[in-house]
XYZ file of C-alpha atoms in Angstrom:
614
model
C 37.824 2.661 7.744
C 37.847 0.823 4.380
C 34.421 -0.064 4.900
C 32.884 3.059 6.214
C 34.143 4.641 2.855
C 33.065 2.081 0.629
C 29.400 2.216 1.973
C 29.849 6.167 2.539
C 28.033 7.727 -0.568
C 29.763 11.050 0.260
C 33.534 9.888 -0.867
C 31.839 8.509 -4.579
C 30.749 12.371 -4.805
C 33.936 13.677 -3.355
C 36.314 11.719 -5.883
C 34.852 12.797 -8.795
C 33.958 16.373 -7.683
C 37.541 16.875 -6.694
C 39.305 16.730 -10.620
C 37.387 19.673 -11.338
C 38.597 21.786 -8.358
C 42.337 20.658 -8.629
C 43.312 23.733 -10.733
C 41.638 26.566 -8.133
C 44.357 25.466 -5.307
C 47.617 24.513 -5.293
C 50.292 23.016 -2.190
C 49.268 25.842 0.394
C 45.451 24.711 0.477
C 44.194 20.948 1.826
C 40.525 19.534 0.758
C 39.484 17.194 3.696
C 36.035 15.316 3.787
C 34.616 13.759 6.809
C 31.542 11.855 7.794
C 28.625 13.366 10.045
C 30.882 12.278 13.049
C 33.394 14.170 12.307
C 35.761 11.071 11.223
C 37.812 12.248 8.098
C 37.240 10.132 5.141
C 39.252 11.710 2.605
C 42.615 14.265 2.618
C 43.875 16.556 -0.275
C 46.982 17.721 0.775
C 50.975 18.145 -0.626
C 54.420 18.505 0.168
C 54.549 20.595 3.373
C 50.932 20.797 4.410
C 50.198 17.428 4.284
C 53.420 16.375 7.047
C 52.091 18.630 9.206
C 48.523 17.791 8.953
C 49.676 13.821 9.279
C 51.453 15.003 12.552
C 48.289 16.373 14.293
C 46.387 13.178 13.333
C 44.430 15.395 10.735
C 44.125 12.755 8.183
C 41.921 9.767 7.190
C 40.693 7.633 10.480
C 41.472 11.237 12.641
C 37.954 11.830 14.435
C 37.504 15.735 15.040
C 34.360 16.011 16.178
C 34.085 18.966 18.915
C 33.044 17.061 21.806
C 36.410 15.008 21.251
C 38.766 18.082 20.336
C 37.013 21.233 21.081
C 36.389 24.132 18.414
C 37.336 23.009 15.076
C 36.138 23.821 10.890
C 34.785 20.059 11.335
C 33.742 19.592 14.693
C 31.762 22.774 15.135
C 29.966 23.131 11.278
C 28.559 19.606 12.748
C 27.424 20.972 15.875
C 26.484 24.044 14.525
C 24.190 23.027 11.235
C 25.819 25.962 9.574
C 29.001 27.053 7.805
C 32.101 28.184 9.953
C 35.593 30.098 9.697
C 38.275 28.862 12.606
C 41.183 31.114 12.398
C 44.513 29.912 14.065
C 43.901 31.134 17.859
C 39.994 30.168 17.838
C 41.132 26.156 17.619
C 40.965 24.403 21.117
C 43.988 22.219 20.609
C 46.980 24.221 20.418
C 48.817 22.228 18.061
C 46.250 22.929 15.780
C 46.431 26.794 16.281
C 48.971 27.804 13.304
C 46.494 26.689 10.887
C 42.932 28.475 9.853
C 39.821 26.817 8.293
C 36.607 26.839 6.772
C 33.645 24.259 7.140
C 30.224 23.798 5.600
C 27.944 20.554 6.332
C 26.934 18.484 3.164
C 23.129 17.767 3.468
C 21.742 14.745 2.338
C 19.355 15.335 -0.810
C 16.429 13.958 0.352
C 15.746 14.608 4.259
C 18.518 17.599 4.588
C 20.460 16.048 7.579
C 24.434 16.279 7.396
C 26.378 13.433 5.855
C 29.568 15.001 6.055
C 31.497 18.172 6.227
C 34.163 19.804 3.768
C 37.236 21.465 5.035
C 39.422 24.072 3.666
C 42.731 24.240 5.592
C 45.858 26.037 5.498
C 48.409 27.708 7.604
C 46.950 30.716 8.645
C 49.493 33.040 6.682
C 48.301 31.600 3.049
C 44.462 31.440 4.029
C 42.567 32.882 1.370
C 39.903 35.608 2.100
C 37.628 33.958 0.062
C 37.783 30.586 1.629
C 34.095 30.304 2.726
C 32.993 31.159 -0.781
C 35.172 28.563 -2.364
C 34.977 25.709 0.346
C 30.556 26.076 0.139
C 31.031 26.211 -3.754
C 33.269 22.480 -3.478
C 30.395 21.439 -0.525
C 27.586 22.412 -3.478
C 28.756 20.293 -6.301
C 29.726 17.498 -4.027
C 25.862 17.649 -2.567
C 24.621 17.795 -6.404
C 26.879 14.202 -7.415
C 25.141 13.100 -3.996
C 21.659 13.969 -5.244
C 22.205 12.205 -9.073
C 23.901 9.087 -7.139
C 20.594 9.246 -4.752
C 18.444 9.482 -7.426
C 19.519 6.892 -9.655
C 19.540 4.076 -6.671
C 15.851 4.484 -6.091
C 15.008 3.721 -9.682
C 17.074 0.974 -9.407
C 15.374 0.200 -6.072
C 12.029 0.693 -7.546
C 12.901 -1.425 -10.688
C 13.422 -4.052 -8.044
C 10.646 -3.733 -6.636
C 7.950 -3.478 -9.108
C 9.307 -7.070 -10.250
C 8.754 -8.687 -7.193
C 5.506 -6.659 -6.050
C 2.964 -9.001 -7.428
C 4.283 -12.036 -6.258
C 4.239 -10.806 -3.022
C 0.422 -11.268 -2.215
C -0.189 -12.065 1.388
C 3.064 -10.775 2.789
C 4.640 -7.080 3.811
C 7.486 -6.487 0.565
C 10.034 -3.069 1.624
C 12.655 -1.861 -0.230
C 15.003 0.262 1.759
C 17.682 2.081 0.535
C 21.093 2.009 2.174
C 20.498 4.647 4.523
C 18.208 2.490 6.038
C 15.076 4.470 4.975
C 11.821 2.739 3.449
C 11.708 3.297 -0.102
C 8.592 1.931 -1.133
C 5.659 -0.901 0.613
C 2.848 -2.831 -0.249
C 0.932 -1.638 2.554
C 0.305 1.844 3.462
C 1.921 4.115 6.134
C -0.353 4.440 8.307
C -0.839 0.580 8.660
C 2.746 -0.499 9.186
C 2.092 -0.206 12.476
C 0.592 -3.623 12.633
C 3.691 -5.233 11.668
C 5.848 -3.787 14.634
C 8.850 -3.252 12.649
C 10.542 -1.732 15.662
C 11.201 -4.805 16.886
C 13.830 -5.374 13.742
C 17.521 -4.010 14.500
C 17.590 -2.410 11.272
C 21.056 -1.100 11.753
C 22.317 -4.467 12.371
C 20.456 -5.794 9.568
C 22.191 -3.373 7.684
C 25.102 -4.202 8.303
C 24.772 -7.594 7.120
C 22.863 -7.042 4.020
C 26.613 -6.883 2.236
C 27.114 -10.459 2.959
C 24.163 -11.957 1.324
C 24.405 -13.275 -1.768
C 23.433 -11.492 -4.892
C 20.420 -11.764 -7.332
C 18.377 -13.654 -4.645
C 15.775 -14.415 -2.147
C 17.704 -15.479 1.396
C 15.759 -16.117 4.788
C 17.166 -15.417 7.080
C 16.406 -14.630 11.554
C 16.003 -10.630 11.079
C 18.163 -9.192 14.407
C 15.944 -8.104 17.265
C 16.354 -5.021 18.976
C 17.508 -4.483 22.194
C 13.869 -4.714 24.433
C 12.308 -7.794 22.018
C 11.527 -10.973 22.813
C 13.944 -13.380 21.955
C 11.763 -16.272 22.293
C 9.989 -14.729 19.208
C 12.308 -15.309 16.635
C 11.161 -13.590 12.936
C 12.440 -15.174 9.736
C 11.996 -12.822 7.090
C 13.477 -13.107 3.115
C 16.181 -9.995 2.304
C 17.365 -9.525 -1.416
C 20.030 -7.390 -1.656
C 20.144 -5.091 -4.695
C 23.821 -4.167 -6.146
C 24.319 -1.456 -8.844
C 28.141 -1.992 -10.722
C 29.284 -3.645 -7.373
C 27.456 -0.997 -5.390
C 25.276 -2.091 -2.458
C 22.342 0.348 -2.671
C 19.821 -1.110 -0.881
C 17.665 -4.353 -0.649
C 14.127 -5.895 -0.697
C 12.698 -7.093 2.299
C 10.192 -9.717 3.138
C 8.369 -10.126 6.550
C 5.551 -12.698 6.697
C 2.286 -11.107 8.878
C 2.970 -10.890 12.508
C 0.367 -13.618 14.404
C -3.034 -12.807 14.791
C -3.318 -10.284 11.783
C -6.978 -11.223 10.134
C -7.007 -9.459 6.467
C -4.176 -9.322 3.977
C -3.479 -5.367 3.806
C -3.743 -3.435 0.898
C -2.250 -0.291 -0.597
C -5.222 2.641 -0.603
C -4.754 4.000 -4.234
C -7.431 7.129 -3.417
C -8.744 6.952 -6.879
C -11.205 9.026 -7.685
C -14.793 7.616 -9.394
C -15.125 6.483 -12.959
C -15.013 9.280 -15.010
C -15.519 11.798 -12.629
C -13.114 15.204 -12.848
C -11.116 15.205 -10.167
C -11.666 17.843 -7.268
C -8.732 20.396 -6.903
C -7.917 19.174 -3.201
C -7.150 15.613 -5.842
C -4.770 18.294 -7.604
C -3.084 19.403 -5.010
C -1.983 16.460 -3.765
C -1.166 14.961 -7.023
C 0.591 18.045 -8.383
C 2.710 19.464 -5.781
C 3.764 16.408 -2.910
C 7.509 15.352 -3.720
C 6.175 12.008 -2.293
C 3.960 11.566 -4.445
C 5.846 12.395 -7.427
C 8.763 10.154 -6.041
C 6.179 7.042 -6.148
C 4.981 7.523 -10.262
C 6.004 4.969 -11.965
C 5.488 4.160 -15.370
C 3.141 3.285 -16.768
C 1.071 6.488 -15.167
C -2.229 5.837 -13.549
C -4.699 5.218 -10.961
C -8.009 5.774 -12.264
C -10.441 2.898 -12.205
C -10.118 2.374 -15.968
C -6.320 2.445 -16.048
C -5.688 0.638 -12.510
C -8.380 -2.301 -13.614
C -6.039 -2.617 -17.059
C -2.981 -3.355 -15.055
C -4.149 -5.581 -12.869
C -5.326 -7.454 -16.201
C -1.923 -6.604 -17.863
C -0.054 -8.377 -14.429
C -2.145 -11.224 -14.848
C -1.302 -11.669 -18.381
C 2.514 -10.869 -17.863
C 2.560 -14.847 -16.157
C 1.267 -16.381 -19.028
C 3.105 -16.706 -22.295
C 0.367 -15.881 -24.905
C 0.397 -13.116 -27.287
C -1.452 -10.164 -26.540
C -2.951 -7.558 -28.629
C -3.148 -4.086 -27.186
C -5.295 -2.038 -29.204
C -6.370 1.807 -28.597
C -6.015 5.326 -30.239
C -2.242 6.540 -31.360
C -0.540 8.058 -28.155
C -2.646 5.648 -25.488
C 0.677 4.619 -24.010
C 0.422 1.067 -26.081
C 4.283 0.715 -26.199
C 4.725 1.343 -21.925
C 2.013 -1.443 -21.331
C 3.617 -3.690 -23.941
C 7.092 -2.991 -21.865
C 5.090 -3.343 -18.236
C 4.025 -6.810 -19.511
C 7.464 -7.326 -20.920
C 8.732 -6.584 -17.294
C 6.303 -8.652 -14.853
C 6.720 -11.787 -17.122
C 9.625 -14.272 -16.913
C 11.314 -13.053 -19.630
C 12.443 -9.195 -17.887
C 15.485 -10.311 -17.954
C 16.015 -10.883 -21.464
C 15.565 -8.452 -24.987
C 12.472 -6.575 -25.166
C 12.261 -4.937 -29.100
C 9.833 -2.945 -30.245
C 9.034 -2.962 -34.506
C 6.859 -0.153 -35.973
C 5.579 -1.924 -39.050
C 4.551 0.722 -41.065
C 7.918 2.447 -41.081
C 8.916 0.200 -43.887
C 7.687 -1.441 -47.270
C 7.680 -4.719 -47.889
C 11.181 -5.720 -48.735
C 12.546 -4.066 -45.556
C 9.916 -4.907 -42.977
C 10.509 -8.701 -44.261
C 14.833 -8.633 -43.799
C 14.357 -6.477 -40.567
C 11.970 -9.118 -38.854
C 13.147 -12.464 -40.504
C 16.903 -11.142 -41.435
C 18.308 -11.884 -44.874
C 21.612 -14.544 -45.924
C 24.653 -13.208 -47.033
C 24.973 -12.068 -50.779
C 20.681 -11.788 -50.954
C 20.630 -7.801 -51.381
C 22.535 -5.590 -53.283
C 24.593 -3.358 -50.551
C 23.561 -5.904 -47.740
C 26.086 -7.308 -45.234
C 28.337 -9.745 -46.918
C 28.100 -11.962 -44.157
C 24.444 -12.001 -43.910
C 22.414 -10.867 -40.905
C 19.856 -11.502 -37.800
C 15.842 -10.593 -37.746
C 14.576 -8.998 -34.908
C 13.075 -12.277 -34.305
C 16.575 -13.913 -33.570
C 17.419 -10.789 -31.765
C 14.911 -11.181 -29.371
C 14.763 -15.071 -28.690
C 13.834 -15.476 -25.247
C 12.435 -12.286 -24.713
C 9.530 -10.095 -26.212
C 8.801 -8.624 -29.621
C 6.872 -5.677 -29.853
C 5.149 -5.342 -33.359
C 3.446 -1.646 -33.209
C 0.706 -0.624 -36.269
C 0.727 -4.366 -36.625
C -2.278 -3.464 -39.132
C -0.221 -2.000 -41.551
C 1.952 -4.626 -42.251
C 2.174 -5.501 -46.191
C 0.097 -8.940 -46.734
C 2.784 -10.874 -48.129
C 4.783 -10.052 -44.855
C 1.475 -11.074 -42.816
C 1.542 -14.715 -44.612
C 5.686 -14.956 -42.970
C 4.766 -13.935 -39.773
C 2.208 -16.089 -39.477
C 4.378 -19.202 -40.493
C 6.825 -18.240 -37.389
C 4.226 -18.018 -34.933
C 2.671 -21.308 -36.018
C 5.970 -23.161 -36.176
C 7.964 -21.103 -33.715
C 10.872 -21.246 -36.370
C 12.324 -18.096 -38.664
C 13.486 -18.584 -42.108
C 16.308 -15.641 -43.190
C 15.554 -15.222 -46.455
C 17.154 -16.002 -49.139
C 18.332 -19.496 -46.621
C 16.253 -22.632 -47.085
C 16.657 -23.927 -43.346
C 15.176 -22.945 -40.835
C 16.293 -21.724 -37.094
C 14.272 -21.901 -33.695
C 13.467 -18.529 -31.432
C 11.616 -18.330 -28.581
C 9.822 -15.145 -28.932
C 6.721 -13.623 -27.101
C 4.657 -11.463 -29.227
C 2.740 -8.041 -27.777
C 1.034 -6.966 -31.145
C -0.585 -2.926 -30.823
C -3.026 -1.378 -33.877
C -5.279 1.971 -33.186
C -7.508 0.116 -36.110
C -10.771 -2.512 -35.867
C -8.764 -5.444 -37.085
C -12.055 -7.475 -37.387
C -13.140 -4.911 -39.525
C -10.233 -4.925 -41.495
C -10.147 -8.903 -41.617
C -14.209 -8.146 -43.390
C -12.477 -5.446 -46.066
C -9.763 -8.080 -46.966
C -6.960 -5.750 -45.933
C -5.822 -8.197 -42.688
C -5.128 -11.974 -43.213
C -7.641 -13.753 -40.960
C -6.046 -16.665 -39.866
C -3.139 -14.125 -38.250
C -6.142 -12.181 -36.665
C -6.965 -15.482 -34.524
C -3.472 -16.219 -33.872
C -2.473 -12.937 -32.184
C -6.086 -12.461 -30.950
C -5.248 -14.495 -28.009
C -5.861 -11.876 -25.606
C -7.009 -8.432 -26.085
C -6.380 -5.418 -24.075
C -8.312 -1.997 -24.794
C -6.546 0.858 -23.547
C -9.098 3.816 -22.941
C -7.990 7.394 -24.334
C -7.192 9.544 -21.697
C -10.132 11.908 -22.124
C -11.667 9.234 -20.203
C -9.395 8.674 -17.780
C -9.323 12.634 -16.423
C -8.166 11.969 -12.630
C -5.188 10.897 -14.379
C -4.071 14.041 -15.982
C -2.779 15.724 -13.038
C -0.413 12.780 -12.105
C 0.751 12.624 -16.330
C 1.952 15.815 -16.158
C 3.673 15.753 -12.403
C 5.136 12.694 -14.291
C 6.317 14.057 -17.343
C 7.512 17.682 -14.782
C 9.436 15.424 -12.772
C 13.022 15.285 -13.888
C 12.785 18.530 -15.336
C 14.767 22.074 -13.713
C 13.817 25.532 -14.946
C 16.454 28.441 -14.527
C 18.318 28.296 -10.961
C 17.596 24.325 -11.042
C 14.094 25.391 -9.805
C 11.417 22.534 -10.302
C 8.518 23.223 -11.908
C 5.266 22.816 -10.605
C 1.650 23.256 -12.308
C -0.808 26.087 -10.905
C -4.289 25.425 -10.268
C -6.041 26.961 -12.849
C -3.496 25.155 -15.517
C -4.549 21.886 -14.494
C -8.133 22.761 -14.963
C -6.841 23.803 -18.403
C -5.367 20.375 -18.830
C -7.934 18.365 -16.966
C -10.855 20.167 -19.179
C -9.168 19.874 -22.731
C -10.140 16.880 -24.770
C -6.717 15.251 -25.836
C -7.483 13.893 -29.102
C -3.641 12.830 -29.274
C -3.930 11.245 -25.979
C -0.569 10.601 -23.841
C 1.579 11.793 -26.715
C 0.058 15.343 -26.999
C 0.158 15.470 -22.992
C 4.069 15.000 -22.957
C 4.438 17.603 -25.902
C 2.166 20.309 -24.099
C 4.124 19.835 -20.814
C 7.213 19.818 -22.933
C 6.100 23.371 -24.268
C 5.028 24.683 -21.370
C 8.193 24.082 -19.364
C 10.411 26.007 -22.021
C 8.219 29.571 -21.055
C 7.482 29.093 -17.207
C 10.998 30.611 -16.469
C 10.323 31.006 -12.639
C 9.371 27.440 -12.607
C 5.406 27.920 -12.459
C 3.844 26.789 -15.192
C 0.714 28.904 -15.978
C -2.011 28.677 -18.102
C -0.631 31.584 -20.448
C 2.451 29.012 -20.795
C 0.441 26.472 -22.462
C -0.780 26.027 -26.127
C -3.327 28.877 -26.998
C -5.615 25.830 -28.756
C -5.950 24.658 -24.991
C -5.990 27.822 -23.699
C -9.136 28.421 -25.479
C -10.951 25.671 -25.639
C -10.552 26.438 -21.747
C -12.032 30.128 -21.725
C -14.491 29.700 -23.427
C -16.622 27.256 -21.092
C -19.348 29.179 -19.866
C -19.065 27.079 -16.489
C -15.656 26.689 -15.597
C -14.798 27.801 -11.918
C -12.459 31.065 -11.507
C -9.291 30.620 -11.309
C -9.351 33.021 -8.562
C -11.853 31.216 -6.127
C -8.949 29.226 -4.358
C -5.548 29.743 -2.810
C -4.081 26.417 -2.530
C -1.756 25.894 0.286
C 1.355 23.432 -1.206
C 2.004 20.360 0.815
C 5.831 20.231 -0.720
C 6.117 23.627 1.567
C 4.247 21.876 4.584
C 2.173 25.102 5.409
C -1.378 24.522 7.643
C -4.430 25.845 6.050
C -5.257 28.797 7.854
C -8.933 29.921 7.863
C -8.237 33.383 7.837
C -7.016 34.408 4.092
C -5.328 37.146 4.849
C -3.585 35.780 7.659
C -2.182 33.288 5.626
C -0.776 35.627 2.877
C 1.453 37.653 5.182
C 2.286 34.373 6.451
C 3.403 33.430 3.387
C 4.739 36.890 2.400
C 6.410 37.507 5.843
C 8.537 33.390 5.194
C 9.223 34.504 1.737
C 10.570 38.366 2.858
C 7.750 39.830 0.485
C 8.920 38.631 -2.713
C 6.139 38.319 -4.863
C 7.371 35.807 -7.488
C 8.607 33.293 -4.513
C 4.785 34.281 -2.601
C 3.027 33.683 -5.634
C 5.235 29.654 -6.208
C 4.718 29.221 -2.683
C 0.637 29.735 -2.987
C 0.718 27.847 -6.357
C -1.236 31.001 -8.030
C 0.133 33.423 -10.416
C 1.358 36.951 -9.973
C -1.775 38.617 -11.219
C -3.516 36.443 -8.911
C -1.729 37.124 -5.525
C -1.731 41.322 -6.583
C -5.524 41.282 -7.097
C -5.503 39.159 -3.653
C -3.004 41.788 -1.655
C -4.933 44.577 -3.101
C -8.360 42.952 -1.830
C -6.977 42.625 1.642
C -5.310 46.154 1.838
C -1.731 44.466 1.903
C 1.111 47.032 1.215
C 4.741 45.374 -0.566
């Protein structure tokens, strides 16, 4: 029992949803969670109440699932999929008849099965009239705890993963959560089929995953199911992944199965260089909760941006400084982190310096650090440079070109020598520091005008990585601003989603401040779209514009998109597929109009073509 509620993500939610409801009940009401199988996990109950629920086995371990006792809150709101009231008589066990209760299922946040059920229970005499109301509001919040705690072990599952993706070349790399569902692959879908991964007892291997060690790579023989060959014995590498002594889920590694000829590949279904993407490429990178589930940062997957980051990766295993130069908003910093992360120093500081935020007293104590008594009003007892700070890890020195000459001279002495010199000290101390160096400027050119040193242009000009501004890099728009939509709720926790004809807005604009402006428009756009779709009214008018007044851009009324987040088949027939849409969504237009991803004004002029009465 101990175990099942340790593992159970359901009792996490339900312990710290619970302080919150304490002051709605009092001794005649009891709070009871149990698992999908009906097996009671948790019990709120006092004085009275609780003896007598103890006596009828109604506490944690009971199992009252309704093919083991008959009609129960429990039992049947399992069986049922749907919210129930028992009252007193209605219970199968007699013993069980002076009390009356209320059930609702708690659905899991990502594939809606049940996890669990809560209970309200009392004797039938003190049952409150609005128990439904108040037992679904408790079965809400503990679902939303669920849904944060969800969320937060994929990232951690995908952190995981990206670190060990590339040095997984030739083999099949999974990370699966602890519900035993596959996370994220380096092959795609459709091909796992060649690795028969049936033939793994995952539940078994499951089960297990608790007792391997921590914070590494263990082979192990992965548990056959029942029907597999046993002669054929599979020895695969798990690395379980912990979260504040949490088991959430692990890596896996499975070598090919025999006979498998080419190493397989992830399709990334990028689109040609520099070609604007088609809206079917929209669609599907604007509105599939799968694929916004997979964006990771940094964003991407046109040729330019996907060939960078295969350069980046192969830099990241190398310890040489890299320069990353491109126009202001490029995403400069998230590449210098990527690298940061793929290299063997991820698990140690990564800083990040903007040198022209200070002159050149300050930029020199902030990077070298100063002794004690050297300034006026500075720490008597002295303090650490960023270079100390981030020995062993990486230093990111942003606007590198702006840094005052004198400064240049210092930091050119600790890159030669790999020592730092505090100032105002006259001895020196060692740091092991990788440098990722970033300008938007032509330091060559500067080097020619006299305004950069030289020789610290051929010491950080080791390698150089041009990012390209993303009006060059249009398929990737659409994904950017899924990105940047992703964590974000409108009113009712509705997410937000782009219509077509905005993403032609933002896919046609020419983003002079790259990345940066992207994030700000979305950002701006999101505080008007109050039913949650963002339109093209919502955005800037300087993009609006620039939009209307291209004498070739395609109406915005030449295609309903049909939403793969709402699974709906493209139906030939247009006007069979509005009342469709209108008949699922009880003719409300603002729901119709989300559904369709068009606007209002859209789906009117569309029911009015077709002679459709609301």
């Amino acid at each position: 029992m101990e175990r099942i509620k340790r593992i159970n993500r359901i009792c996490q939610a339900f312990e710290r949803v619970m302080p919150n409801l304490d002051s709605l009940f009092d001794v005649k009401y009891a709070f009871a969670l149990a698992d999908e199988c009906g097996r009671i996990l948790e019990l709120c109950a006092k004085g009275k109440l609780y003896e007598h629920l103890c006596s009828v086995n109604f506490a944690p371990g009971g199992t009252w699932s309704e093919d083991k006792v008959g009609t129960n809150a429990i039992g049947t709101s399992i069986a049922s999929h749907s919210p129930v009231v028992i009252l007193d008589a209605e219970h199968y066990c007699e013993p069980w008849q002076p009390f009356s209760c209320a059930g609702v299922p708690i659905l899991h946040p990502a594939h809606k099965t049940i996890v669990g059920t809560l209970d309200l229970t009392s004797f039938t005499e003190d049952f409150p009239e609005n128990a439904m109301l108040l037992t679904a509001m408790a079965a809400k919040q503990v679902e939303v705890e669920i849904g944060h705690q969800y969320q937060l072990e994929r990232l951690i599952l995908e952190q995981h993963y990206s670190q060990h993706c590339l040095s997984v070349q030739e083999d099949l790399l999974l990370a699966i959560d602890r519900d035993g569902q596959i996370i994220q692959g380096n092959v795609p879908a459709h091909q796992l089929a060649v690795f028969q991964l049936h033939r793994i007892d995952w539940e078994g291997c499951l089960d297990r995953m608790e007792s391997y060690p921590c914070g590494k790579w263990t082979e192990t023989p992965m548990p056959l199911s029942h029907g597999a060959h046993a002669h054929d014995p599979w020895i695969g590498k798990i690395w379980p992944v912990w979260y504040q002594d949490q088991w959430v889920g692990a890596l896996v590694q499975l070598p090919k199965p025999p006979g498998c000829q080419p190493r397989l590949t992830v399709n990334m279904s990028i689109s040609p260089r520099r070609e604007t993407p088609s809206p079917a490429h929209w669609e599907s990178a604007v509105f599939s909760p799968k694929r916004l589930a997979e964006l990771q940062s940094p964003v991407g997957e046109s040729p330019e941006w996907r060939e960078l980051l295969q350069k980046a990766a192969k830099v990241a295993e190398h310890d040489v400084t890299v320069l990353l130069h491109g126009e202001s908003g490029t995403g400069k910093e998230e590449l210098a982190k990527y690298i940061h992360e793929h290299s063997r120093r991820s698990d140690k500081p990564f800083i990040a310096f903007n040198c022209a935020a200070l002159n050149h007293e300050l930029a020199a104590s902030e990077l070298f650090g100063y002794s004690a008594g050297t300034f006026t009003g500075g720490l008597k007892t002295g303090k650490a440079g960023l270079f100390e700070a981030a020995s062993g890890g990486t230093l990111f020195l942003d606007e590198i070109a702006e840094l005052p000459e004198p400064v240049q001279a210092m930091l050119l002495r600790v890159l030669q020598e790999k020592q730092v010199m505090r100032i105002g000290e006259y001895q020196s101390r060692p740091v092991d520091v990788r440098i990722i160096a970033a300008t938007n400027r032509d330091l060559e050119e500067a080097v020619r005008a006299g305004d950069f040193r030289s020789d610290l242009w051929y010491r950080i000009n080791t390698v150089t990585l041009h990012l390209p501004p993303l009006r060059n890099r249009p398929a990737d728009i659409p994904l950017l601003a899924a990105y940047f939509l992703r964590d974000k709720r409108g009113h009712d926790g509705i997410a937000f989603t782009l219509a077509p004809e905005t993403v032609q807005c933002l896919v046609h604009y020419h983003w002079p401040g790259n990345i940066r402006e992207l994030k700000n428009v979305i950002e701006y756009a999101s505080l008007f779209a109050d039913d949650g779709l963002i339109l093209p009214d919502h955005l800037p008018a300087s993009i609006r514009n620039k939009f209307e007044r291209q004498p070739d851009r395609p109406s915005k009324d030449s295609v309903i998109p049909v939403s793969e987040h709402h699974g709906l088949q493209r139906i030939h027939d247009e006007r069979e597929h509005l009342l469709a849409v209108l008949h699922q969504t009880r003719y409300n237009i603002s729901k119709a109009a989300r559904q369709l991803g068009i606007s209002r004004g859209t789906l009117y002029k569309k029911l009015r073509e077709y002679g459709i009465e609301t």
